[in-house]
Coordinates of C-alpha atoms in Angstrom, one line a residue:
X1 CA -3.5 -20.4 -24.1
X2 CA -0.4 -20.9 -26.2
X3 CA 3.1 -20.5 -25.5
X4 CA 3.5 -17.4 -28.0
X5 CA -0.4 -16.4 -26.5
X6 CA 2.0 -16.0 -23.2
X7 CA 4.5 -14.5 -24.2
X8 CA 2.6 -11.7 -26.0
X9 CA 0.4 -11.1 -23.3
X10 CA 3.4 -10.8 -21.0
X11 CA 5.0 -8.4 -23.3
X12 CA 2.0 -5.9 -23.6
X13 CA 1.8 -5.8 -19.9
X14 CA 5.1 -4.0 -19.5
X15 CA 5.6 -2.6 -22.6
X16 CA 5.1 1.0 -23.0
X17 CA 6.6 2.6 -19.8
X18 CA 9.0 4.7 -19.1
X19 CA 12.8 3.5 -17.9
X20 CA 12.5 5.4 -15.1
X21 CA 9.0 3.5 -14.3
X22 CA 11.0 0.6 -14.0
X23 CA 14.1 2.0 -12.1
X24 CA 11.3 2.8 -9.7
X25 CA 10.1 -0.4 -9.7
X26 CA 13.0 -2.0 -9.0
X27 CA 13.9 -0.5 -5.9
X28 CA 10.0 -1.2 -4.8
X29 CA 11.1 -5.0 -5.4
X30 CA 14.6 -4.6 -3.2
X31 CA 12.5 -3.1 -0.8
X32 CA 10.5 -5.7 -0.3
X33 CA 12.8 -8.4 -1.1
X34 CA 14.4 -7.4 2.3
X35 CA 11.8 -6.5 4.3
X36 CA 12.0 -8.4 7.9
X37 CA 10.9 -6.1 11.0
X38 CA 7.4 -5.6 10.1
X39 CA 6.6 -9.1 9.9
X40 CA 9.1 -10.5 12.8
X41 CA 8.9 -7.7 15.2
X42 CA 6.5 -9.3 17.6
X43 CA 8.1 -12.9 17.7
X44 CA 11.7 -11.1 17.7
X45 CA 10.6 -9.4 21.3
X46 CA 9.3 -12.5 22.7
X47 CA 11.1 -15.7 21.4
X48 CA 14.4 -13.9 21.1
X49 CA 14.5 -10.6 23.3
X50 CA 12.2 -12.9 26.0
X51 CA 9.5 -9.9 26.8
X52 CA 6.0 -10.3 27.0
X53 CA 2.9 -10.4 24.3
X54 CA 1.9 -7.3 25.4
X55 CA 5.4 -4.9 25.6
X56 CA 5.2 -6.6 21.9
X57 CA 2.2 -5.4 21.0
X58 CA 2.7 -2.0 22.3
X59 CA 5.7 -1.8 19.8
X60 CA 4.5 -3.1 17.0
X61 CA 1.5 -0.7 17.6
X62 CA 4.4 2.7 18.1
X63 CA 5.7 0.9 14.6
X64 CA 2.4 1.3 13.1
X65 CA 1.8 4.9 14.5
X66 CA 5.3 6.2 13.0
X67 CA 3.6 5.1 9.9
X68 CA 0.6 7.4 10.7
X69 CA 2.6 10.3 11.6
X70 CA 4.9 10.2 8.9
X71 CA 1.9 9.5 5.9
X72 CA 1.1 13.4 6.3
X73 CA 4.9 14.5 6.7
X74 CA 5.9 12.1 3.6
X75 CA 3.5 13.4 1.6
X76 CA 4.2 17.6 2.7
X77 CA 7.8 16.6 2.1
X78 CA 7.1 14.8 -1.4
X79 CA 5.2 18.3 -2.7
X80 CA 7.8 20.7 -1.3
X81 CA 11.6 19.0 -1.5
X82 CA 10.6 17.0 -4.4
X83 CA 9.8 13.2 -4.5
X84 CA 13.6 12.1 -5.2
X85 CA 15.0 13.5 -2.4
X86 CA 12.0 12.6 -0.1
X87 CA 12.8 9.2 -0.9
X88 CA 16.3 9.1 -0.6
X89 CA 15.9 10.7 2.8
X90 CA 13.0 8.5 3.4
X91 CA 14.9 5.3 3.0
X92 CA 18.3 6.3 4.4
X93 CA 16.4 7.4 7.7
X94 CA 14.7 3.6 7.7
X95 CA 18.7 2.0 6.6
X96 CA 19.9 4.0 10.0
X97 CA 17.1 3.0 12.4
X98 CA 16.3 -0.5 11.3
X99 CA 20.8 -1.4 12.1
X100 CA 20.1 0.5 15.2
X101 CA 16.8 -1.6 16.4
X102 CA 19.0 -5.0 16.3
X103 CA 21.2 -3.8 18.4
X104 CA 19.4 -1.8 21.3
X105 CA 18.5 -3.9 24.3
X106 CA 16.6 -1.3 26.8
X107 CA 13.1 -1.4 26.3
X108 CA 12.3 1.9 26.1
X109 CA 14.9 2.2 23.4
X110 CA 13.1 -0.4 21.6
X111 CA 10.1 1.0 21.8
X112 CA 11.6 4.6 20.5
X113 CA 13.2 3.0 17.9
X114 CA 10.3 1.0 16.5
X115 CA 8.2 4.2 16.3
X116 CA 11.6 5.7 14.0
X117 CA 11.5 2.9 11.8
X118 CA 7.8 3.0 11.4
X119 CA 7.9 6.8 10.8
X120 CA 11.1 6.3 8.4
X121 CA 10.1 3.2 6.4
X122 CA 6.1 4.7 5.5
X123 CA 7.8 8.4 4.4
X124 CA 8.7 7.2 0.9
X125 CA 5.0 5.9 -0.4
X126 CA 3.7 9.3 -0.9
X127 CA 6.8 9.9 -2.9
X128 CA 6.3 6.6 -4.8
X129 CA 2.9 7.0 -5.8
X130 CA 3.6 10.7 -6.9
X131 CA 6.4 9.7 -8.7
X132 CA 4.6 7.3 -10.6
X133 CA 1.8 9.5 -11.2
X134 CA 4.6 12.3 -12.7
X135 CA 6.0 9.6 -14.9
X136 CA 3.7 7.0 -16.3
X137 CA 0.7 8.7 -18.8
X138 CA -2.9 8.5 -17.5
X139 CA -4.0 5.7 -19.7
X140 CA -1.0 3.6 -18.0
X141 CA -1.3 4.1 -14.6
X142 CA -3.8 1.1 -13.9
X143 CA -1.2 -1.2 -15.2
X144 CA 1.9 0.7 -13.7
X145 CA 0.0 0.2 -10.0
X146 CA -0.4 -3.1 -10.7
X147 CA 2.8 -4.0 -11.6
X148 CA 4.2 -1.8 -8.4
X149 CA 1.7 -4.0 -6.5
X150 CA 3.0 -7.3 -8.0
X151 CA 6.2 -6.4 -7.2
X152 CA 5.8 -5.9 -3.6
X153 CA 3.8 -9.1 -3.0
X154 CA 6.5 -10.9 -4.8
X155 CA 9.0 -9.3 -2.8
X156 CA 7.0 -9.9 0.4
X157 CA 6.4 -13.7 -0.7
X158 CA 10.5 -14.1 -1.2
X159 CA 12.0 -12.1 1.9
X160 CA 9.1 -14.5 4.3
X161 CA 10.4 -17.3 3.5
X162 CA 14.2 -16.2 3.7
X163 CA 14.1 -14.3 6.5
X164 CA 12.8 -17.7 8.3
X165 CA 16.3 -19.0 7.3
X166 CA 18.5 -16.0 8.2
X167 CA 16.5 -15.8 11.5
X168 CA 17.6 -19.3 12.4
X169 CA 21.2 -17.7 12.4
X170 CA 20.9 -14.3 14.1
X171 CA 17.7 -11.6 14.4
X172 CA 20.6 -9.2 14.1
X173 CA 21.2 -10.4 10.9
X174 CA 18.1 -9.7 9.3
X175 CA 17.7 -6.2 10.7
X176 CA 21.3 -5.7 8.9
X177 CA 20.0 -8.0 5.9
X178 CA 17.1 -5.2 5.7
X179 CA 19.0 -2.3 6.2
X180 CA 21.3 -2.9 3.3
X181 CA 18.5 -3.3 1.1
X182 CA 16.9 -0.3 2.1
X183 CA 19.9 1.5 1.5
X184 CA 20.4 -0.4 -2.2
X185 CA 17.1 0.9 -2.8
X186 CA 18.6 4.4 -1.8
X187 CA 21.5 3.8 -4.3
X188 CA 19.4 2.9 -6.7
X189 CA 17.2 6.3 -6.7
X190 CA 20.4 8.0 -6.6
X191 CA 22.1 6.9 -9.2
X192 CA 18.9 6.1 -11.6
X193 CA 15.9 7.7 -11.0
X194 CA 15.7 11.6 -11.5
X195 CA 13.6 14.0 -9.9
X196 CA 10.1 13.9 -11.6
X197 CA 8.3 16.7 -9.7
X198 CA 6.5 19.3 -12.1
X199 CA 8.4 22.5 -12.1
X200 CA 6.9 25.5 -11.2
X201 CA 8.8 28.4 -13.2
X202 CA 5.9 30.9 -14.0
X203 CA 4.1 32.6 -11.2
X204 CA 0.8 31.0 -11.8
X205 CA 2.4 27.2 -11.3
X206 CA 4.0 28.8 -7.9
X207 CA 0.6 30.4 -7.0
X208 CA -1.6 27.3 -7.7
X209 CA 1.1 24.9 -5.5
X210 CA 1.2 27.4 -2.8
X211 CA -3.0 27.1 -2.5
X212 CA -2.7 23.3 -2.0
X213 CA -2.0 23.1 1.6
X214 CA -3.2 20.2 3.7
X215 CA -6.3 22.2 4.5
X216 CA -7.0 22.3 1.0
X217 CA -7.1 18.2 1.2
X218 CA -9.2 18.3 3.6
X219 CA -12.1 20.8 2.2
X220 CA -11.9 18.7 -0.6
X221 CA -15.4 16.5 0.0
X222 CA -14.9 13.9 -3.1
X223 CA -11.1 12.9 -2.5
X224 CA -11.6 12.7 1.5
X225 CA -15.3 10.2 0.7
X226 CA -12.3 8.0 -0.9
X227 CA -10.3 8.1 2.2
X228 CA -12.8 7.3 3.8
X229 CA -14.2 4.9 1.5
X230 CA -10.6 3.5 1.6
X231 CA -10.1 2.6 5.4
X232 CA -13.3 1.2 5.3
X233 CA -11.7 -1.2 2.3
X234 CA -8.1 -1.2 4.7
X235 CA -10.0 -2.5 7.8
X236 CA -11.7 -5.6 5.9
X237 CA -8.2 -6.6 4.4
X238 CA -6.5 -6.3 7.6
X239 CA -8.4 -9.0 9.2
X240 CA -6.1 -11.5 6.6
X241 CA -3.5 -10.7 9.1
X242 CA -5.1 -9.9 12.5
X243 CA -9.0 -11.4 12.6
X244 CA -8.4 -14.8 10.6
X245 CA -5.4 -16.0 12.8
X246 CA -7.0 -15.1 15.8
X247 CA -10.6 -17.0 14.5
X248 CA -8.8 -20.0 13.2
X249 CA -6.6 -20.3 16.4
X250 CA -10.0 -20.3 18.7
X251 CA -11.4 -23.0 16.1
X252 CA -8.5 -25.2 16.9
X253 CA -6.7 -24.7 13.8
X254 CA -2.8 -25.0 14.1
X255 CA -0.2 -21.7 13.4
X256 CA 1.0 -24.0 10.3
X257 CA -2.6 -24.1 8.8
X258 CA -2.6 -20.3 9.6
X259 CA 0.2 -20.1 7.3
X260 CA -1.0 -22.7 5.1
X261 CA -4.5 -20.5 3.9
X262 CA -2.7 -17.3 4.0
X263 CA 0.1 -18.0 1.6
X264 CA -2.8 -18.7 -0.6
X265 CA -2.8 -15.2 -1.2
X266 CA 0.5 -14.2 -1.5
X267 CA 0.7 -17.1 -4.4
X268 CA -2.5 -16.0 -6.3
X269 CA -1.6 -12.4 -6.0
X270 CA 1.9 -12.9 -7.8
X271 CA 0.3 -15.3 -10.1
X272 CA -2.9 -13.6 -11.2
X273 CA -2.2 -9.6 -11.0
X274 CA -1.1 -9.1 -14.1
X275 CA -3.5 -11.1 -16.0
X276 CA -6.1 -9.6 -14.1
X277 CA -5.2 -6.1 -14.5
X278 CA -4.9 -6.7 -18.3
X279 CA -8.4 -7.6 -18.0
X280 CA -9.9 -4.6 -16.1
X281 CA -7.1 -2.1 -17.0
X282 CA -10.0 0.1 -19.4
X283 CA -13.3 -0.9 -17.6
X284 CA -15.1 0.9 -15.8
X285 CA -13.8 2.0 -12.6
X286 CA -17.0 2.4 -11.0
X287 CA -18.4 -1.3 -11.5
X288 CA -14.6 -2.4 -10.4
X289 CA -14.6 -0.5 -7.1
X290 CA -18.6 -1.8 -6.2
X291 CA -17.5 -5.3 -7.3
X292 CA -14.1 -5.6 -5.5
X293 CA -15.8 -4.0 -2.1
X294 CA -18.6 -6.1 -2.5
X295 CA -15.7 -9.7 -3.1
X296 CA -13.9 -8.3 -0.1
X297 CA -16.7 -8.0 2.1
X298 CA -18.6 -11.2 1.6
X299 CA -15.4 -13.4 1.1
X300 CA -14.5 -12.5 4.5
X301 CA -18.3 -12.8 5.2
X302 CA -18.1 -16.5 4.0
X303 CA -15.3 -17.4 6.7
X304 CA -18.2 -17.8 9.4
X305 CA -18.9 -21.0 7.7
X306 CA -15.9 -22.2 7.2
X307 CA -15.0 -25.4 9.1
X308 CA -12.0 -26.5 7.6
X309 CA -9.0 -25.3 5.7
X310 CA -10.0 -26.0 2.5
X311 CA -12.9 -23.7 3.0
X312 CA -10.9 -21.1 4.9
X313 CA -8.5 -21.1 1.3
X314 CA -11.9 -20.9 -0.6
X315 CA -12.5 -17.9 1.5
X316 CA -8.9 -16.3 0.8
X317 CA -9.6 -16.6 -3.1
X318 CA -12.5 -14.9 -3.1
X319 CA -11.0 -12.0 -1.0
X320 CA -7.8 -11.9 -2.7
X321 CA -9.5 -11.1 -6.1
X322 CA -11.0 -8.4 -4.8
X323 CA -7.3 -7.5 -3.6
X324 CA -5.9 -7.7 -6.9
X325 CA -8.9 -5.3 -8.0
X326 CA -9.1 -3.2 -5.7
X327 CA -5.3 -2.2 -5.2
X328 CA -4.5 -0.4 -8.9
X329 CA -8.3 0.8 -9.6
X330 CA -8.2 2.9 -6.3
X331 CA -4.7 4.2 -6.2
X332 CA -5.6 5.1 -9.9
X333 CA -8.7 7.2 -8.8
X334 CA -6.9 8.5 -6.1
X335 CA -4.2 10.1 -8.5
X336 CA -6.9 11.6 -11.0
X337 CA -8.5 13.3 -7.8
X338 CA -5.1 14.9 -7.4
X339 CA -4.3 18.5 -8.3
X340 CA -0.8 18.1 -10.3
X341 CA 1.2 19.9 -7.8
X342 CA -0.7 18.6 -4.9
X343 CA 0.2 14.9 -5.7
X344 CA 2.2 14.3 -2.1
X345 CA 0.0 15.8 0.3
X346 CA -3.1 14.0 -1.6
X347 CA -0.8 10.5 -1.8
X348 CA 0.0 11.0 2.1
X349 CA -3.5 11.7 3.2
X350 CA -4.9 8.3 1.4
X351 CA -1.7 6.4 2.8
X352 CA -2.9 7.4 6.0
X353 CA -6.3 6.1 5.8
X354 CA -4.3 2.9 5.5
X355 CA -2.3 3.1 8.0
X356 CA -5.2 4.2 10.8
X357 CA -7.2 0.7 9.4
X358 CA -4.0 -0.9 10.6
X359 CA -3.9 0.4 14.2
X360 CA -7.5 0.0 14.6
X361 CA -8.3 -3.2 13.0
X362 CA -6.3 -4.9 16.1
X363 CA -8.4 -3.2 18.3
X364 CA -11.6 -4.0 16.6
X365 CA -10.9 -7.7 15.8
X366 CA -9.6 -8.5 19.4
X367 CA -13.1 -6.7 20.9
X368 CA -15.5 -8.2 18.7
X369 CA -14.2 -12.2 18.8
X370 CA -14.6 -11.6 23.0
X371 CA -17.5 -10.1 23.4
X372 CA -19.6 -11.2 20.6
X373 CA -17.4 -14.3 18.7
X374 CA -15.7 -14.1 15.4
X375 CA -19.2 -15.0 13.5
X376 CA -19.5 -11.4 14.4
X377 CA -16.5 -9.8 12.9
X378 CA -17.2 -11.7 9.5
X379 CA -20.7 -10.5 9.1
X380 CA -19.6 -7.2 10.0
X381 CA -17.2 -7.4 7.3
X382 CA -19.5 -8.1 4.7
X383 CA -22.1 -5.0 6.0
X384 CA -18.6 -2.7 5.5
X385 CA -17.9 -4.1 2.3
X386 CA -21.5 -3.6 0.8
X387 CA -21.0 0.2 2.3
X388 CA -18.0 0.4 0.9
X389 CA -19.3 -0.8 -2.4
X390 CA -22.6 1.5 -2.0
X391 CA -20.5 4.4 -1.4
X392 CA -18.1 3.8 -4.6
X393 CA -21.0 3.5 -6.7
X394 CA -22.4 6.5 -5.3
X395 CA -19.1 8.7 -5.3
X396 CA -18.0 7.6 -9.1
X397 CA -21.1 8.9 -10.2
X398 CA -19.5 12.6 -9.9
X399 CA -15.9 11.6 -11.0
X400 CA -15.1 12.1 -14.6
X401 CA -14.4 8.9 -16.9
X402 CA -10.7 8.0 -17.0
X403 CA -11.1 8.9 -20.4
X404 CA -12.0 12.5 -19.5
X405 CA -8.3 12.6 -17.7
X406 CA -6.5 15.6 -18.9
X407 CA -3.6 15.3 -16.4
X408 CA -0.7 17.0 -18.7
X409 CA 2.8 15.6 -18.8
X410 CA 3.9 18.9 -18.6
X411 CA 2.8 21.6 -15.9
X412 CA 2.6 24.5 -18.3
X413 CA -0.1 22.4 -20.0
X414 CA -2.1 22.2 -17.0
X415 CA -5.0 23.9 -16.0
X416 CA -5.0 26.0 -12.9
X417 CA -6.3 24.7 -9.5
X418 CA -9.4 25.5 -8.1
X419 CA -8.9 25.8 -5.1
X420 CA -8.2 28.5 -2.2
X421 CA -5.0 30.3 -2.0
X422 CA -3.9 29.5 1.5
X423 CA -0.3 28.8 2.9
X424 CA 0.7 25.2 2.3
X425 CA 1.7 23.3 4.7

């Protein structure tokens, strides 16, 4: 492909959206561009705070159930304050706690803390998603996904590496390093992003968001088989960061060639999910969601044979295309199952799903590679990808084309809910 062939494609992929898309965006990227705890908390505890692999486990575990907890609360918040303010209180909250975590010492504290910053830090997706969902037509919000997605791999990729470098100076220092990005990102929403949640002035836009309550989610049959369908998805990618260490550790493989194969993915995610997403952005979503199941489930699958680290890398390319195919098409479905003024609550609940794979998938790993050996966990991975695929075939089959989206830009456009009248929650 030619320079100007480059450059055109590159323009197309971000042409088209709104400024406010990319305000949005670019607080995603400082987000990530600082983000430390999550992926130092457990050799923070024991290199540095000298406390045992298992008080850091049970942290990093309260860490990931504040993210539970607050994927429901986020999302009630997002629907009822409004998705600007959610988010500025979301990531002022995760500024406050993440300072506070470098400099409590009593483990109990810790602990308490951890769970804050996990609760505060996972509030603000709902809002995101919503927000993007408010802002960006239907036709765009494949390629508006992806490009949030790129973002936070790239940001991820970056703040790695550099936090390895501020760590060599002080921990403290990169809890502080993270908290002033969080609160940049709060700035930033602030000062640039306005609030995008529909309004409700007539009494039938305050009646139809007052009969989406979080029961009303969870009556919903179709949207819940995708959360569903999505932690099934959630606990095959987690095993990137919790099965394949573990595996290649027992094999005799070194923490460097760990980090070796999974950088792979961090590279070909930043490299390849915009081309990608140019490719798939108008097939069909169906095909997409049975193919990228059916990638994640058997590249995993293929890790049983894998005897060396080229193979293990062979592995992550295979999975990491599905990744990059799976991330934008199912947020994208998940926001076209959304009533317009049920976007938070329906955002929070699929977060969640999410969230749960990454308390369980631990758990599940750990068991299987005991009792039965990692071959195990890998063929179990490809039997929950081909369900997952199975069930995504089956489900689409009763969702409307994205072409049949008739999601307004403005409420008074939109047609009213069908569901129950009930109190929201």
């Amino acid at each position: 492909m030619s320079l100007a062939a480059l450059k055109r494609a590159a323009r197309e992929s971000v042409s088209g959206l709104p400024r406010e898309f990319w305000w949005l965006w670019t607080s995603t990227l400082v987000n990530r561009l600082g983000a430390f705890v999550a992926t130092f908390m457990a050799i923070y505890l024991t290199l540095d705070g000298g406390y045992s692999a298992s008080y850091a486990g049970l942290v990093v575990a309260l860490h990931g159930l504040g993210g539970v907890v607050s994927s429901i609360g986020g999302g009630v918040m997002t629907d009822r304050l409004g998705r600007r303010p959610t988010l500025l209180i979301a990531q002022s909250s995760t500024a406050f706690s993440v300072a506070l975590l470098g400099f409590v010492h009593d483990p109990v504290a810790i602990a308490a803390v951890a769970f804050l910053v996990g609760m505060a830090s996972n509030a603000s997706r709902p809002a995101v998603q919503a927000m993007m969902a408010d802002i960006v037509r239907p036709e765009d919000r494949v390629r508006a996904f992806s490009l949030n997605y790129w973002a936070i791999n790239l940001g991820f990729a970056v703040s790695s590496a550099g936090a390895g470098f501020i760590i060599e100076v002080s921990y403290v220092a990169g809890f502080l390093v993270e908290a002033g990005m969080t609160l940049a990102c709060a700035i930033i929403i602030f000062l640039k992003v306005p609030e995008s949640r529909p309004p409700r002035g007539t009494k039938t836009e305050q009646a139809e968001e007052a009969s989406v309550g979080l029961g009303t989610v969870l009556r919903d049959g179709r949207f819940m088989s995708v959360v569903g369908l999505a932690f099934l998805i959630a606990l095959i990618f987690q095993q990137g960061l919790v099965g394949l260490p573990i595996a290649m550790g027992e094999a005799g493989f070194t923490p460097a060639d760990f980090g070796m194969v999974v950088a792979v993915n961090g590279v070909l995610v930043v490299v390849l999910q915009i081309p990608v997403t140019r490719f798939i952005e108008h097939r069909d979503a169906r095909r997409l969601l049975l193919a990228s199941s059916l990638l994640a489930g058997y590249g995993f699958g293929l890790t049983a044979f894998a005897g060396s680290v080229g193979v293990f890398i062979l592995t992550v390319c295979v999975w990491t295309l599905a990744e990059i195919v799976n991330a934008p098409t199912q947020t994208g479905l998940v926001v076209r199952l959304s009533p317009l003024h049920g976007r938070g609550r329906y955002q929070g609940m699929y977060t969640m799903a999410w969230s749960v794979a990454g308390l369980v998938a631990p758990l599940m790993s750990g068991f299987i590679i005991d009792h039965l050996g990692a071959e195990w966990l890998w063929g179990l991975c490809a039997v929950v990808g081909t369900v997952a695929g199975v069930g995504y075939w089956g489900l689409m089959g009763r969702v409307p084309a994205e072409d049949e989206d008739t999601t307004p830009a403005h409420p008074a456009e939109a047609p009213a809910s069908g569901a129950a009248a009930e109190q929201a929650v």
